[in-house]
mmCIF file with all atom_site columns, C-alpha atoms in Angstrom:
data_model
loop_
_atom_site.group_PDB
_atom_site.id
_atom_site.type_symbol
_atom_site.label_atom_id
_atom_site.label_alt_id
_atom_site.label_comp_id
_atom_site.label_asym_id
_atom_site.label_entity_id
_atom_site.label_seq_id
_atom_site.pdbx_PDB_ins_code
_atom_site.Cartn_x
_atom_site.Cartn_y
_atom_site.Cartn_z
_atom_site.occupancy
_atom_site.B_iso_or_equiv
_atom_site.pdbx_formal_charge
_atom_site.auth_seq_id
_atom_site.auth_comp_id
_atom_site.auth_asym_id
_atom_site.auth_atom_id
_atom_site.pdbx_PDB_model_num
ATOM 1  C CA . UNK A 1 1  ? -86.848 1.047   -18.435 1.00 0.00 ? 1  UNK A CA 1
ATOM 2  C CA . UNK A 1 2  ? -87.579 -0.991  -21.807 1.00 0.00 ? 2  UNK A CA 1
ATOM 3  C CA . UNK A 1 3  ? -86.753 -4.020  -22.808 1.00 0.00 ? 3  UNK A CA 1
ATOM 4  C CA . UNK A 1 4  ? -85.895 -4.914  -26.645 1.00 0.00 ? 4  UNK A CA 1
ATOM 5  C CA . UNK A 1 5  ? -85.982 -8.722  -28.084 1.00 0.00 ? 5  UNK A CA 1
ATOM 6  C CA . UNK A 1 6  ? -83.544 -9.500  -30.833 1.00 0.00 ? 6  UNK A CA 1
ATOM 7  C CA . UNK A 1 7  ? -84.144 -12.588 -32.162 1.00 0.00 ? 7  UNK A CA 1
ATOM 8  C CA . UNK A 1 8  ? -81.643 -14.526 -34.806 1.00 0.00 ? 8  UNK A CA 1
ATOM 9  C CA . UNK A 1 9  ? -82.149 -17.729 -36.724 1.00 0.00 ? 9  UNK A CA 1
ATOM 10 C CA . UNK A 1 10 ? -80.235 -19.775 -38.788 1.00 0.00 ? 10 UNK A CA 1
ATOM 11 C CA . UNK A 1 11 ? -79.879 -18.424 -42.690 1.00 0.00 ? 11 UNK A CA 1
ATOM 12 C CA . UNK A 1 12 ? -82.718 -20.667 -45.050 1.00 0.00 ? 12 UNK A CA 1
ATOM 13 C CA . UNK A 1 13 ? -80.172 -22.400 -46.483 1.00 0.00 ? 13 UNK A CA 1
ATOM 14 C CA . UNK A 1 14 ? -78.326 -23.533 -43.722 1.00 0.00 ? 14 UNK A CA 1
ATOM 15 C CA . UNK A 1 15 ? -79.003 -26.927 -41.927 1.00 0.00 ? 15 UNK A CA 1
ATOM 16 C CA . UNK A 1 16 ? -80.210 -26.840 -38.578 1.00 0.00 ? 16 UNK A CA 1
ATOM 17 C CA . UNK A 1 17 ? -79.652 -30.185 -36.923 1.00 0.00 ? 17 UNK A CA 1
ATOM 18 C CA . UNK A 1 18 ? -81.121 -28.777 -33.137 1.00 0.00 ? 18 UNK A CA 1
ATOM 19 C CA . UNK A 1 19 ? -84.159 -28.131 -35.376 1.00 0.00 ? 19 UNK A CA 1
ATOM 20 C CA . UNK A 1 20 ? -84.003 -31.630 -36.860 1.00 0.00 ? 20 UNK A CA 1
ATOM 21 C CA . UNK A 1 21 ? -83.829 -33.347 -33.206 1.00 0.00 ? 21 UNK A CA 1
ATOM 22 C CA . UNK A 1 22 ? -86.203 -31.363 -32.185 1.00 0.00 ? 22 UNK A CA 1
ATOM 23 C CA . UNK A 1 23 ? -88.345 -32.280 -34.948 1.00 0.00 ? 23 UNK A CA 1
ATOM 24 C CA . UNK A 1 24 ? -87.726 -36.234 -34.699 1.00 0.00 ? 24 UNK A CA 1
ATOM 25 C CA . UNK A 1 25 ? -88.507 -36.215 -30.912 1.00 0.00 ? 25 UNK A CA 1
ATOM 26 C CA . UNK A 1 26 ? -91.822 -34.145 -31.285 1.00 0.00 ? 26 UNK A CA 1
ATOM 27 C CA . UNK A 1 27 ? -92.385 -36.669 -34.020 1.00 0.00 ? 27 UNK A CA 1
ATOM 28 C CA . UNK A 1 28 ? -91.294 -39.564 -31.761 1.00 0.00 ? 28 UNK A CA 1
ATOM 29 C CA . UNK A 1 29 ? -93.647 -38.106 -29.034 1.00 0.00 ? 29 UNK A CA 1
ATOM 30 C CA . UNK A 1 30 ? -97.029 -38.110 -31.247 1.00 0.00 ? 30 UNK A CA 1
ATOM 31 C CA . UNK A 1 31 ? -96.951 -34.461 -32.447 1.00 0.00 ? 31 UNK A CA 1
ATOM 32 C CA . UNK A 1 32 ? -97.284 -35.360 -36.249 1.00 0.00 ? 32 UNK A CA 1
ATOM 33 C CA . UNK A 1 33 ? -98.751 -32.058 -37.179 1.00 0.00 ? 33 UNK A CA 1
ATOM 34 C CA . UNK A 1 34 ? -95.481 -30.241 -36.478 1.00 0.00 ? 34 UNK A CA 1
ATOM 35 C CA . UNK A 1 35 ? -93.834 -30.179 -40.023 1.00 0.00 ? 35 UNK A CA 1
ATOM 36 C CA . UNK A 1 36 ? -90.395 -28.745 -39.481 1.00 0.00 ? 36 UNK A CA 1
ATOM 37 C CA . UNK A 1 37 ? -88.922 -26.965 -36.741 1.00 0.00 ? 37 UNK A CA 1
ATOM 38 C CA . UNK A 1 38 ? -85.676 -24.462 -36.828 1.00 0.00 ? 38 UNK A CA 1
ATOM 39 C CA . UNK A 1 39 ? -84.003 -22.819 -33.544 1.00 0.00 ? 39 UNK A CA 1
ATOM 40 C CA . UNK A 1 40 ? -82.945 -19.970 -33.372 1.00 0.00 ? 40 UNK A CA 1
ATOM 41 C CA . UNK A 1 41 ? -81.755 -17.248 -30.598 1.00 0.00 ? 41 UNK A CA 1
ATOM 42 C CA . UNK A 1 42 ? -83.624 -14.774 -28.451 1.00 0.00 ? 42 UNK A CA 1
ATOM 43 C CA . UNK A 1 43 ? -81.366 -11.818 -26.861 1.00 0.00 ? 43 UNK A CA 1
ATOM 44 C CA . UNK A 1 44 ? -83.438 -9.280  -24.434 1.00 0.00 ? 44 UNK A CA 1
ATOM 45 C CA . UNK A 1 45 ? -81.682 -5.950  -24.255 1.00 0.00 ? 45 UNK A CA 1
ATOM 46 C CA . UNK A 1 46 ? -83.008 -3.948  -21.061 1.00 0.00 ? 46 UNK A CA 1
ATOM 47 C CA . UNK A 1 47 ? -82.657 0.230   -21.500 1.00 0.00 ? 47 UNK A CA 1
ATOM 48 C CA . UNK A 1 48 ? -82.243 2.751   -19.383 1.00 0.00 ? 48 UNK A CA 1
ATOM 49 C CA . UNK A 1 49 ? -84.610 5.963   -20.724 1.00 0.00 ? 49 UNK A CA 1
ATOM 50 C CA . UNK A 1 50 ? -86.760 6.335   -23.818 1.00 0.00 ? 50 UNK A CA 1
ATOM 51 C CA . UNK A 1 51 ? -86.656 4.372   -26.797 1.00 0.00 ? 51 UNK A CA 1
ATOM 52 C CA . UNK A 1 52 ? -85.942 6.439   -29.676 1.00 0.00 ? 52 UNK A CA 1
ATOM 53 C CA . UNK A 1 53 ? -85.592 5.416   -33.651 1.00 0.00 ? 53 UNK A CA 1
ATOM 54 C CA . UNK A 1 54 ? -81.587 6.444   -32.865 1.00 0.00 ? 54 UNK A CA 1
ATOM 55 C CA . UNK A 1 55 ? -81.668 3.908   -29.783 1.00 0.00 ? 55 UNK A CA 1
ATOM 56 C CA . UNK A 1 56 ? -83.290 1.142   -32.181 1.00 0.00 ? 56 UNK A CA 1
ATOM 57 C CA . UNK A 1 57 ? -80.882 1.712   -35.046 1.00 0.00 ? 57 UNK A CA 1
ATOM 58 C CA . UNK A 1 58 ? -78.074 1.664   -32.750 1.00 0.00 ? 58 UNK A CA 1
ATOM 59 C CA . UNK A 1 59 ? -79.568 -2.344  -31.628 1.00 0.00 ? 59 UNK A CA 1
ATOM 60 C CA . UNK A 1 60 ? -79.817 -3.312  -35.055 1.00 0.00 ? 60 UNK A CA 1
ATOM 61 C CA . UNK A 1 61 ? -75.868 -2.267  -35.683 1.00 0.00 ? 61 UNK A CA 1
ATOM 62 C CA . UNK A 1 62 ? -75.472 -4.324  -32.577 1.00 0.00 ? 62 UNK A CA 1
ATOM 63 C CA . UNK A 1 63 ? -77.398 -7.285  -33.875 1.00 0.00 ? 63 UNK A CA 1
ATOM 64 C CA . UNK A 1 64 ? -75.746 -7.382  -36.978 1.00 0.00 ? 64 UNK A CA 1
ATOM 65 C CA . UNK A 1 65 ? -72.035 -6.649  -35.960 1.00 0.00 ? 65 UNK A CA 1
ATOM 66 C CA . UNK A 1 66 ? -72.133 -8.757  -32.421 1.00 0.00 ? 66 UNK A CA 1
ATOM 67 C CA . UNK A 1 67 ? -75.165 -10.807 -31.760 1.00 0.00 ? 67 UNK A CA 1
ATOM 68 C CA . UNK A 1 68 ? -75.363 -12.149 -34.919 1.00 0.00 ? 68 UNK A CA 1
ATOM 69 C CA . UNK A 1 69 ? -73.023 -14.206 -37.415 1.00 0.00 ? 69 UNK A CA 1
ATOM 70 C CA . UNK A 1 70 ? -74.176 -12.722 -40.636 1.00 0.00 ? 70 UNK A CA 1
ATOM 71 C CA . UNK A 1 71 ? -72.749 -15.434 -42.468 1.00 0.00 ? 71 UNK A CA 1
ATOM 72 C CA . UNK A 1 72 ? -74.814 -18.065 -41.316 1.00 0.00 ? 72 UNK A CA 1
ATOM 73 C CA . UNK A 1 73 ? -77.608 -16.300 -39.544 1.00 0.00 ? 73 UNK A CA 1
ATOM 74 C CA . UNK A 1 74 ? -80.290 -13.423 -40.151 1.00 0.00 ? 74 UNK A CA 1
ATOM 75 C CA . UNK A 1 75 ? -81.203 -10.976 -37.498 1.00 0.00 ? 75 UNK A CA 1
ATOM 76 C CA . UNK A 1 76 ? -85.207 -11.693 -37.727 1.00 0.00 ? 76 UNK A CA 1
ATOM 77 C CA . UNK A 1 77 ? -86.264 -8.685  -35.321 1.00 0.00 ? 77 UNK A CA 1
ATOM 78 C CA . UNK A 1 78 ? -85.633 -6.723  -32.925 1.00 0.00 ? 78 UNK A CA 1
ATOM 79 C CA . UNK A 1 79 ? -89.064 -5.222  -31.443 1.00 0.00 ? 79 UNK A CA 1
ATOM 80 C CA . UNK A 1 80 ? -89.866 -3.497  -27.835 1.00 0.00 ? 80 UNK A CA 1
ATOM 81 C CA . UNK A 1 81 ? -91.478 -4.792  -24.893 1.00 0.00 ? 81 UNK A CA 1
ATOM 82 C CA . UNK A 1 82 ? -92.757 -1.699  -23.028 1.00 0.00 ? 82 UNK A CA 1
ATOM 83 C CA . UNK A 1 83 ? -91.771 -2.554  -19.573 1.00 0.00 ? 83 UNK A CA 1
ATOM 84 C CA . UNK A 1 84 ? -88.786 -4.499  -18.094 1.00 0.00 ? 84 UNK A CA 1
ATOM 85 C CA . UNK A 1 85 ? -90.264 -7.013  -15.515 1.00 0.00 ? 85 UNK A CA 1
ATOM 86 C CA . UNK A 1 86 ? -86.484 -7.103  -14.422 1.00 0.00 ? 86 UNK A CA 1
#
């Protein structure tokens, strides 16, 4: 069993107000250094068997065509965790 992160984020040109709270309250708590923050989404995809380049293509139609909106958001990667702790 594998496990395969997808992670999405908000197009560039987009506004991100979560990121903007988030960035006034790290602010507000004394964490100056912290310029700009955006938030995204994480998926975790657990798989039965090997993962193949087929398998991974097949994630990235998913990505794009379900766990993404491709108008407003960019699939950012989608990379393999060896081993399901699940």
């Amino acid at each position: 069993m594998a496990l395969i992160v997808v992670d999405v984020m908000p197009k560039a040109e987009i506004l991100d107000p979560q990121g903007k709270a988030v960035t006034r309250a790290l602010a507000r708590l004394g964490h100056e250094a912290v310029g700009e923050v955006r938030v995204g989404k994480r998926f975790e995809l657990t798989v039965d068997g090997e993962v193949t380049d087929a398998l991974l293509e097949q994630v990235r139609t998913v990505a794009d065509e379900v766990l993404a909106n491709t108008v407003i958001e960019d699939v950012v990667g989608v990379h393999v965790v060896e081993a399901a702790t699940r």
